[in-house]
XYZ file of C-alpha atoms in Angstrom:
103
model
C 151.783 -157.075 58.255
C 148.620 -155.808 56.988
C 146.785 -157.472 53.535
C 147.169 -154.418 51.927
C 151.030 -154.806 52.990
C 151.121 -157.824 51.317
C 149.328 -156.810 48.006
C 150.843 -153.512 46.712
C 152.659 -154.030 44.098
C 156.109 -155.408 43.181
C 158.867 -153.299 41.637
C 158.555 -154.808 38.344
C 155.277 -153.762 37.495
C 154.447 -152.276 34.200
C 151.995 -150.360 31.986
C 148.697 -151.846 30.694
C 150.222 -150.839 26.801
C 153.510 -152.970 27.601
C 152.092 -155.877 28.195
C 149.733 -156.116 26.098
C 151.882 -155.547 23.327
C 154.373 -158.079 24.631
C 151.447 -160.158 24.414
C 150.680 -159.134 21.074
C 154.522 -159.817 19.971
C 154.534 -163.419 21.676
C 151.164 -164.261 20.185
C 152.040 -162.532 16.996
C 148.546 -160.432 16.954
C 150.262 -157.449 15.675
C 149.816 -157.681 11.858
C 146.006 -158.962 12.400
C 145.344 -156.254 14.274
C 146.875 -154.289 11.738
C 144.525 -155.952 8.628
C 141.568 -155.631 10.950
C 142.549 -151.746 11.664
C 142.809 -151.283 7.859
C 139.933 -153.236 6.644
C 137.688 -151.281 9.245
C 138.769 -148.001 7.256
C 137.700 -149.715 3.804
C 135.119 -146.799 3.158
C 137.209 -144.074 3.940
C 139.687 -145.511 1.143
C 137.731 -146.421 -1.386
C 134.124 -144.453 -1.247
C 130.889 -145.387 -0.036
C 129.552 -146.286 -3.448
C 132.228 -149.147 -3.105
C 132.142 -150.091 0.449
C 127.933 -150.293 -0.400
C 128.594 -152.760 -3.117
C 131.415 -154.847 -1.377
C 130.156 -157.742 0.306
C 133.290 -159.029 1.578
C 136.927 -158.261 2.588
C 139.857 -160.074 3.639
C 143.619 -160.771 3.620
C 145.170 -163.479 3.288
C 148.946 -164.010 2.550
C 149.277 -160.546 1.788
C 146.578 -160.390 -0.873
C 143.402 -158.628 -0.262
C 140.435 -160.551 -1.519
C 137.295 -158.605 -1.954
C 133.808 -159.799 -3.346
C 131.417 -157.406 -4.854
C 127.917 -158.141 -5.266
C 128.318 -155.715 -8.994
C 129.934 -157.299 -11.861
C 130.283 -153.793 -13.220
C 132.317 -152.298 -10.488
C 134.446 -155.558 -9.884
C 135.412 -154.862 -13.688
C 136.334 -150.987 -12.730
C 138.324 -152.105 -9.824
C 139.972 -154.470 -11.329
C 141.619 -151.790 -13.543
C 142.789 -150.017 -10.859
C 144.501 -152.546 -8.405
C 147.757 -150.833 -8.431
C 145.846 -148.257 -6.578
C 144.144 -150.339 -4.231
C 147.124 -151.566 -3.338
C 148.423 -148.449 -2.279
C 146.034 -147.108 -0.420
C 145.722 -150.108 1.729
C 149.454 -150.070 2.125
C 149.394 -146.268 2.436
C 146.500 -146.486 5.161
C 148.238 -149.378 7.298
C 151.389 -147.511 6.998
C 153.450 -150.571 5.829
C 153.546 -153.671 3.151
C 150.675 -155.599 4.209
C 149.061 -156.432 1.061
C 151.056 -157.300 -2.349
C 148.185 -157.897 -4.465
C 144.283 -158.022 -5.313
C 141.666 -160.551 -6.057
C 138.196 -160.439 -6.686
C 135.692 -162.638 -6.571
């Protein structure tokens, strides 16, 4: 038998996109992967003239914390974090994030 013979492959084999979402399942990746996917779109939500002025974004525990380096637009955002909330939601296309913090 030839060593190509004894390489091909076995019956079970599967696509690439299986297993790495089984490995995203077992290692329970998927709803990081899902923050990171959102927080990567944070302009597109929210502006430019926000994404310019935010100096950081995560979640954590389903909250999305975001510091601002303007007191002023911290203040307008903070008015309107019922709408935050939905776009985020809206853009991941799930409940990832139940509420908003700034600091």
């Amino acid at each position: 038998m030839s060593e190509w013979d004894e390489r091909k492959r076995s019956g079970n084999a599967q696509p690439m996109k299986e297993l790495v979402d089984k490995l995203m399942s077992a290692y329970q990746l998927q709803g990081k992967m899902t923050e990171m996917e959102v927080l990567s779109k944070w302009e597109e939500m929210m502006g430019k003239a926000v994404a310019t002025r935010t100096t950081n974004l995560q979640i954590r525990l389903g909250v999305l914390i975001i510091r601002l380096n303007s007191s002023v637009m911290r203040d307008e955002l903070a008015h309107g974090k019922q709408i935050i909330i939905e776009r985020v939601n809206q853009t991941a296309g799930k409940k990832i994030i139940h509420d908003v913090w700034f600091e």
